[in-house]
Amino acid sequence: MPQLRATLRQGLHTLLAHQVPSAQLAAELLLMHVLGRDRAYLHTHSDEDLPAEDLDRYVQLIAERSTGKPTQYITGHQEFWGLDFEVTPDVLIPRPETEHLVECVLELARLHGHAKDARLRIVDVGTGSGCIALALASEFPRAILFGADISRAALVVASRNAVRLNMPERVKFLESDLLGRLLAPDFAGTFDFVLSNPPYVGRNEVDKVQREVREFEPRLAWGGDLESGEEVYGRLFPQTLRALRPGGHVVVEIGYNMRDRVLASLGNDWDEVVVTPDLAGIPRVVSARKRLP
Ligand SMILES: C[S@@+](CC[C@H](N)C(=O)[O-])C[C@H]1O[C@@H](n2cnc3c(N)ncnc32)[C@H](O)[C@@H]1O
């Protein structure tokens, strides 16, 4: 029976041979997944022997990862905003940079005097795993949240995440083309926040996208079939104006080179337009306030 240390080294070697990015991390996460243990255990028990069935399972997962399949689709988990989300190939894997969108909402709520127990009305368009909506549900316990997505399969995963995170009644998930179903008279003009991390990779950028994304994440989620990348914003902003109450905010994530085009498609009905960079200094989040009459 090989020791954990030797198994990990062999896993790493295979992943490196297949040019898997962040190979060390992937080798560790997959072994942690097989053993049901944390990283500290791997390092404090590195001399321990690995049972044959665990070794077989690990070799199988390393082979899967070597095909380019993201680690998160193999383990079925991704952390976002300190919460553990189930992810399947039906949803985009939540990205750390999307946490800037959540931070931006918290900051705007603070600046505009909304207490944590405010009954804010928030909608997350293109909710995917539900990560943005559920992160905000955890921050604003009395908020009324909606998560909209055109993908029924994604909504099933989002609903399961709401149950896993003990917030099954906090977010209402619904099938909708952008804000389509939330513009009925009962909803229009009532929202404090419209949020979205929409698909934004245009056809001409597909070859710049990592193999892991291109071959394994849903194209509907990252946007490989879009004509340009920003046409979704062009549809979303006019709908958002109808959905928000005066003084409400739109907060969207944007692609690395889109700032000027997205700002141009916002139009003139907004105040307090702010572009927030991510940790790499790339313009990442655009927020704006619907003008008061
Ligand atoms: C970039 S993913 C974002 C997922 C999640 N909000 C996140 O940040 O990880 C975009 C999501 O938008 C959904 N989507 C794509 N086109 C849509 C449309 N026309 N209306 C509603 N949702 C759409 C996709 O199914 C996908 O779940």
Short mmCIF file of C-alpha atoms and ligand atoms in Angstrom, two decimals:
data_model
loop_
_atom_site.label_atom_id
_atom_site.label_comp_id
_atom_site.label_asym_id
_atom_site.label_seq_id
_atom_site.Cartn_x
_atom_site.Cartn_y
_atom_site.Cartn_z
CA MET A 1 0.00 0.00 0.00
CA PRO A 2 1.48 3.40 -0.97
CA GLN A 3 1.70 6.23 1.53
CA LEU A 4 -0.39 9.39 1.14
CA ARG A 5 2.74 11.38 0.27
CA ALA A 6 3.70 9.08 -2.62
CA THR A 7 0.11 8.96 -3.90
CA LEU A 8 -0.14 12.73 -3.90
CA ARG A 9 3.18 13.01 -5.74
CA GLN A 10 2.02 10.55 -8.39
CA GLY A 11 -1.28 12.43 -8.80
CA LEU A 12 0.57 15.71 -9.20
CA HIS A 13 2.93 14.17 -11.75
CA THR A 14 0.00 12.95 -13.89
CA LEU A 15 -1.79 16.31 -13.74
CA LEU A 16 1.38 18.20 -14.68
CA ALA A 17 1.93 15.85 -17.61
CA HIS A 18 -1.56 16.84 -18.84
CA GLN A 19 -0.88 20.57 -18.30
CA VAL A 20 -3.63 20.93 -15.74
CA PRO A 21 -3.50 24.43 -14.20
CA SER A 22 -3.01 24.70 -10.40
CA ALA A 23 -2.03 21.01 -10.43
CA GLN A 24 -0.82 20.87 -6.81
CA LEU A 25 -4.10 22.28 -5.53
CA ALA A 26 -6.14 19.91 -7.71
CA ALA A 27 -4.10 16.86 -6.61
CA GLU A 28 -4.70 17.78 -2.95
CA LEU A 29 -8.40 18.62 -3.33
CA LEU A 30 -9.09 15.32 -5.07
CA LEU A 31 -7.28 13.32 -2.39
CA MET A 32 -9.12 15.27 0.33
CA HIS A 33 -12.37 14.43 -1.48
CA VAL A 34 -11.57 10.70 -1.66
CA LEU A 35 -10.58 10.56 2.02
CA GLY A 36 -13.28 12.94 3.26
CA ARG A 37 -10.51 14.81 5.12
CA ASP A 38 -9.14 18.35 5.16
CA ARG A 39 -5.75 19.61 3.99
CA ALA A 40 -4.26 19.54 7.50
CA TYR A 41 -4.95 15.79 7.63
CA LEU A 42 -3.08 15.18 4.36
CA HIS A 43 -0.01 16.92 5.71
CA THR A 44 -0.06 15.46 9.21
CA HIS A 45 -0.73 11.87 7.99
CA SER A 46 1.53 11.83 4.93
CA ASP A 47 3.26 8.63 6.13
CA GLU A 48 -0.03 6.77 6.42
CA ASP A 49 -0.90 3.98 3.99
CA LEU A 50 -3.76 4.47 1.54
CA PRO A 51 -6.27 1.58 1.28
CA ALA A 52 -6.44 0.00 -2.18
CA GLU A 53 -10.03 1.11 -2.88
CA ASP A 54 -9.16 4.74 -2.04
CA LEU A 55 -6.13 4.55 -4.31
CA ASP A 56 -8.26 3.19 -7.19
CA ARG A 57 -10.79 5.98 -6.69
CA TYR A 58 -8.04 8.63 -6.57
CA VAL A 59 -6.41 7.33 -9.76
CA GLN A 60 -9.82 7.48 -11.45
CA LEU A 61 -10.45 11.09 -10.34
CA ILE A 62 -6.95 12.16 -11.41
CA ALA A 63 -7.66 10.64 -14.85
CA GLU A 64 -10.94 12.60 -15.02
CA ARG A 65 -9.21 15.85 -14.07
CA SER A 66 -6.54 15.14 -16.69
CA THR A 67 -9.22 15.34 -19.40
CA GLY A 68 -9.76 18.99 -18.41
CA LYS A 69 -12.89 18.40 -16.31
CA PRO A 70 -12.82 21.06 -13.56
CA THR A 71 -12.06 19.83 -10.03
CA GLN A 72 -15.32 21.36 -8.78
CA TYR A 73 -17.43 19.23 -11.16
CA ILE A 74 -15.61 16.16 -9.85
CA THR A 75 -15.97 16.98 -6.17
CA GLY A 76 -19.38 18.66 -6.68
CA HIS A 77 -18.46 21.65 -4.49
CA GLN A 78 -17.27 25.25 -4.67
CA GLU A 79 -17.02 27.78 -1.88
CA PHE A 80 -18.44 31.27 -2.48
CA TRP A 81 -18.78 34.01 0.12
CA GLY A 82 -17.75 31.49 2.77
CA LEU A 83 -20.68 29.20 1.87
CA ASP A 84 -20.41 25.71 0.42
CA PHE A 85 -22.27 25.42 -2.94
CA GLU A 86 -23.16 22.30 -4.84
CA VAL A 87 -22.05 22.63 -8.46
CA THR A 88 -22.85 20.37 -11.40
CA PRO A 89 -22.09 20.75 -15.11
CA ASP A 90 -25.50 22.49 -15.39
CA VAL A 91 -24.16 25.60 -13.64
CA LEU A 92 -21.19 27.90 -13.96
CA ILE A 93 -18.64 27.35 -11.18
CA PRO A 94 -18.86 30.47 -8.96
CA ARG A 95 -15.73 32.62 -9.37
CA PRO A 96 -13.92 34.55 -6.62
CA GLU A 97 -14.13 37.80 -8.64
CA THR A 98 -17.95 37.60 -8.49
CA GLU A 99 -17.65 38.21 -4.74
CA HIS A 100 -16.83 41.84 -5.70
CA LEU A 101 -20.42 42.14 -6.92
CA VAL A 102 -21.71 41.01 -3.51
CA GLU A 103 -19.31 43.43 -1.75
CA CYS A 104 -20.52 46.24 -3.97
CA VAL A 105 -24.17 45.59 -3.01
CA LEU A 106 -23.26 45.59 0.71
CA GLU A 107 -21.41 48.88 0.28
CA LEU A 108 -24.29 50.52 -1.63
CA ALA A 109 -26.80 49.31 0.96
CA ARG A 110 -24.62 50.79 3.72
CA LEU A 111 -24.13 54.10 1.88
CA HIS A 112 -27.87 54.45 1.35
CA GLY A 113 -28.73 53.71 4.97
CA HIS A 114 -30.29 50.25 4.57
CA ALA A 115 -29.93 48.30 7.82
CA LYS A 116 -29.12 44.57 7.70
CA ASP A 117 -32.74 43.82 8.65
CA ALA A 118 -34.19 45.98 5.85
CA ARG A 119 -36.82 44.29 3.69
CA LEU A 120 -34.83 44.95 0.53
CA ARG A 121 -36.21 43.59 -2.74
CA ILE A 122 -33.39 42.08 -4.75
CA VAL A 123 -33.30 40.13 -8.02
CA ASP A 124 -30.32 38.18 -9.36
CA VAL A 125 -30.59 37.68 -13.13
CA GLY A 126 -28.81 34.56 -14.45
CA THR A 127 -28.59 33.08 -10.99
CA GLY A 128 -26.90 29.77 -12.01
CA SER A 129 -25.95 27.95 -8.78
CA GLY A 130 -27.76 30.71 -6.85
CA CYS A 131 -24.46 31.87 -5.37
CA ILE A 132 -25.10 35.65 -5.54
CA ALA A 133 -28.71 35.48 -4.36
CA LEU A 134 -27.93 33.08 -1.50
CA ALA A 135 -24.83 35.04 -0.40
CA LEU A 136 -27.05 38.13 -0.12
CA ALA A 137 -29.80 36.17 1.60
CA SER A 138 -27.20 35.26 4.24
CA GLU A 139 -26.33 38.96 4.68
CA PHE A 140 -29.86 40.40 4.68
CA PRO A 141 -32.05 38.01 6.68
CA ARG A 142 -35.30 39.91 5.95
CA ALA A 143 -34.69 40.70 2.28
CA ILE A 144 -37.04 39.38 -0.40
CA LEU A 145 -34.93 37.75 -3.08
CA PHE A 146 -35.58 36.38 -6.55
CA GLY A 147 -33.14 34.33 -8.63
CA ALA A 148 -34.02 34.20 -12.34
CA ASP A 149 -32.47 31.94 -14.96
CA ILE A 150 -33.40 30.76 -18.43
CA SER A 151 -31.93 27.32 -17.64
CA ARG A 152 -34.34 25.04 -15.82
CA ALA A 153 -31.48 22.64 -15.01
CA ALA A 154 -29.53 25.45 -13.31
CA LEU A 155 -32.60 26.41 -11.26
CA VAL A 156 -32.82 22.85 -9.92
CA VAL A 157 -29.24 23.15 -8.61
CA ALA A 158 -29.92 26.64 -7.20
CA SER A 159 -32.98 25.35 -5.34
CA ARG A 160 -30.95 22.47 -3.90
CA ASN A 161 -28.34 24.98 -2.72
CA ALA A 162 -31.02 27.00 -0.95
CA VAL A 163 -32.03 23.83 0.93
CA ARG A 164 -28.40 22.83 1.69
CA LEU A 165 -27.74 26.30 3.10
CA ASN A 166 -30.91 26.24 5.20
CA MET A 167 -32.52 29.09 3.28
CA PRO A 168 -35.21 27.25 1.28
CA GLU A 169 -37.80 29.97 1.78
CA ARG A 170 -35.45 32.93 1.42
CA VAL A 171 -35.03 33.03 -2.37
CA LYS A 172 -37.73 32.44 -4.96
CA PHE A 173 -36.12 30.90 -8.04
CA LEU A 174 -37.94 31.29 -11.34
CA GLU A 175 -37.47 30.49 -14.99
CA SER A 176 -37.28 33.72 -16.94
CA ASP A 177 -35.55 35.21 -19.98
CA LEU A 178 -33.61 37.98 -18.17
CA LEU A 179 -36.18 40.02 -16.22
CA GLY A 180 -39.10 39.04 -18.48
CA ARG A 181 -41.30 37.48 -15.79
CA LEU A 182 -40.48 40.16 -13.24
CA LEU A 183 -41.85 43.06 -15.25
CA ALA A 184 -45.52 42.24 -14.59
CA PRO A 185 -47.42 45.11 -12.89
CA ASP A 186 -47.00 43.51 -9.42
CA PHE A 187 -43.21 43.58 -9.73
CA ALA A 188 -42.27 46.49 -12.02
CA GLY A 189 -40.83 49.49 -10.18
CA THR A 190 -40.52 47.65 -6.85
CA PHE A 191 -36.92 46.41 -6.71
CA ASP A 192 -34.10 48.00 -4.71
CA PHE A 193 -31.39 46.03 -6.52
CA VAL A 194 -31.11 44.27 -9.86
CA LEU A 195 -27.91 42.22 -10.00
CA SER A 196 -26.40 40.13 -12.73
CA ASN A 197 -23.31 38.22 -13.70
CA PRO A 198 -24.56 37.52 -17.22
CA PRO A 199 -22.88 35.48 -19.96
CA TYR A 200 -20.41 37.86 -21.59
CA VAL A 201 -17.97 35.98 -23.83
CA GLY A 202 -18.59 36.80 -27.50
CA ARG A 203 -18.01 34.38 -30.39
CA ASN A 204 -14.77 36.11 -31.37
CA GLU A 205 -13.30 35.52 -27.88
CA VAL A 206 -14.07 31.81 -27.60
CA ASP A 207 -10.52 30.77 -28.47
CA LYS A 208 -9.19 32.83 -25.53
CA VAL A 209 -11.33 30.88 -23.08
CA GLN A 210 -9.64 28.12 -21.01
CA ARG A 211 -10.23 24.51 -22.09
CA GLU A 212 -11.89 23.80 -18.72
CA VAL A 213 -14.54 26.44 -19.44
CA ARG A 214 -14.95 25.84 -23.17
CA GLU A 215 -15.38 22.08 -22.96
CA PHE A 216 -17.07 21.61 -19.59
CA GLU A 217 -19.00 24.68 -18.35
CA PRO A 218 -22.43 25.39 -19.92
CA ARG A 219 -22.07 27.56 -23.03
CA LEU A 220 -25.35 29.26 -22.14
CA ALA A 221 -23.68 30.40 -18.90
CA TRP A 222 -20.43 31.86 -20.23
CA GLY A 223 -21.76 33.00 -23.57
CA GLY A 224 -19.83 31.29 -26.37
CA ASP A 225 -22.79 31.74 -28.73
CA LEU A 226 -23.17 35.49 -28.22
CA GLU A 227 -22.55 37.70 -31.24
CA SER A 228 -20.44 40.21 -29.28
CA GLY A 229 -20.13 39.86 -25.48
CA GLU A 230 -22.16 42.80 -24.32
CA GLU A 231 -25.50 42.36 -26.06
CA VAL A 232 -27.01 40.91 -22.88
CA TYR A 233 -26.39 44.25 -21.09
CA GLY A 234 -28.10 46.04 -24.00
CA ARG A 235 -31.26 43.99 -23.31
CA LEU A 236 -30.91 43.94 -19.53
CA PHE A 237 -30.50 47.67 -18.78
CA PRO A 238 -33.83 48.87 -20.29
CA GLN A 239 -35.64 46.03 -18.46
CA THR A 240 -33.78 46.95 -15.26
CA LEU A 241 -35.01 50.55 -15.50
CA ARG A 242 -38.56 49.20 -15.48
CA ALA A 243 -37.91 46.76 -12.62
CA LEU A 244 -36.20 49.18 -10.22
CA ARG A 245 -37.87 51.73 -8.02
CA PRO A 246 -36.47 55.27 -8.49
CA GLY A 247 -33.20 55.39 -6.52
CA GLY A 248 -32.71 51.61 -6.87
CA HIS A 249 -29.41 50.19 -8.11
CA VAL A 250 -28.20 47.96 -10.89
CA VAL A 251 -24.96 46.05 -10.20
CA VAL A 252 -23.42 43.88 -12.95
CA GLU A 253 -20.22 41.97 -13.51
CA ILE A 254 -18.45 42.73 -16.80
CA GLY A 255 -15.77 41.13 -18.99
CA TYR A 256 -12.14 42.26 -18.75
CA ASN A 257 -12.28 44.63 -21.76
CA MET A 258 -15.90 45.81 -21.71
CA ARG A 259 -16.05 48.83 -19.49
CA ASP A 260 -16.57 51.51 -22.16
CA ARG A 261 -19.07 49.54 -24.22
CA VAL A 262 -21.11 48.55 -21.16
CA LEU A 263 -21.14 52.14 -19.87
CA ALA A 264 -22.28 53.33 -23.32
CA SER A 265 -25.19 50.87 -23.27
CA LEU A 266 -26.36 52.07 -19.82
CA GLY A 267 -28.01 55.18 -21.28
CA ASN A 268 -28.82 58.46 -19.56
CA ASP A 269 -31.30 57.54 -16.86
CA TRP A 270 -28.69 56.79 -14.19
CA ASP A 271 -26.70 58.60 -11.51
CA GLU A 272 -23.76 57.52 -9.38
CA VAL A 273 -22.20 55.32 -12.07
CA VAL A 274 -19.21 53.50 -10.53
CA VAL A 275 -16.78 50.97 -12.01
CA THR A 276 -15.06 48.74 -9.41
CA PRO A 277 -11.86 46.84 -10.29
CA ASP A 278 -11.11 43.31 -9.14
CA LEU A 279 -7.95 42.36 -7.21
CA ALA A 280 -6.00 42.24 -10.49
CA GLY A 281 -7.03 45.86 -11.21
CA ILE A 282 -9.38 44.81 -14.05
CA PRO A 283 -12.68 46.77 -14.26
CA ARG A 284 -15.07 44.09 -13.02
CA VAL A 285 -18.29 45.52 -11.59
CA VAL A 286 -20.46 48.38 -12.87
CA SER A 287 -23.06 49.89 -10.59
CA ALA A 288 -25.50 52.73 -11.17
CA ARG A 289 -28.48 54.31 -9.45
CA LYS A 290 -31.79 54.84 -11.23
CA ARG A 291 -32.35 58.58 -11.36
CA LEU A 292 -34.86 60.01 -8.90
CA PRO A 293 -37.70 62.00 -10.53
C1 LIG B 1 -22.11 33.75 -16.02
S1 LIG B 1 -23.38 32.66 -15.43
C2 LIG B 1 -23.59 33.29 -13.80
C3 LIG B 1 -24.06 32.29 -12.81
C4 LIG B 1 -24.01 32.78 -11.35
N1 LIG B 1 -24.83 33.95 -11.17
C5 LIG B 1 -22.57 33.08 -10.96
O1 LIG B 1 -22.23 34.27 -10.83
O2 LIG B 1 -21.79 32.14 -10.76
C6 LIG B 1 -24.77 33.29 -16.33
C7 LIG B 1 -26.11 32.63 -16.03
O3 LIG B 1 -27.10 33.30 -16.85
C8 LIG B 1 -28.02 32.35 -17.36
N2 LIG B 1 -28.60 32.93 -18.59
C9 LIG B 1 -28.09 32.96 -19.84
N3 LIG B 1 -28.92 33.61 -20.66
C10 LIG B 1 -29.99 34.00 -19.91
C11 LIG B 1 -31.19 34.71 -20.19
N4 LIG B 1 -31.47 35.17 -21.42
N5 LIG B 1 -32.06 34.93 -19.17
C12 LIG B 1 -31.80 34.47 -17.93
N6 LIG B 1 -30.68 33.79 -17.61
C13 LIG B 1 -29.78 33.57 -18.59
C14 LIG B 1 -27.21 31.10 -17.57
O4 LIG B 1 -28.03 29.95 -17.57
C15 LIG B 1 -26.24 31.16 -16.36
O5 LIG B 1 -26.76 30.47 -15.27
#
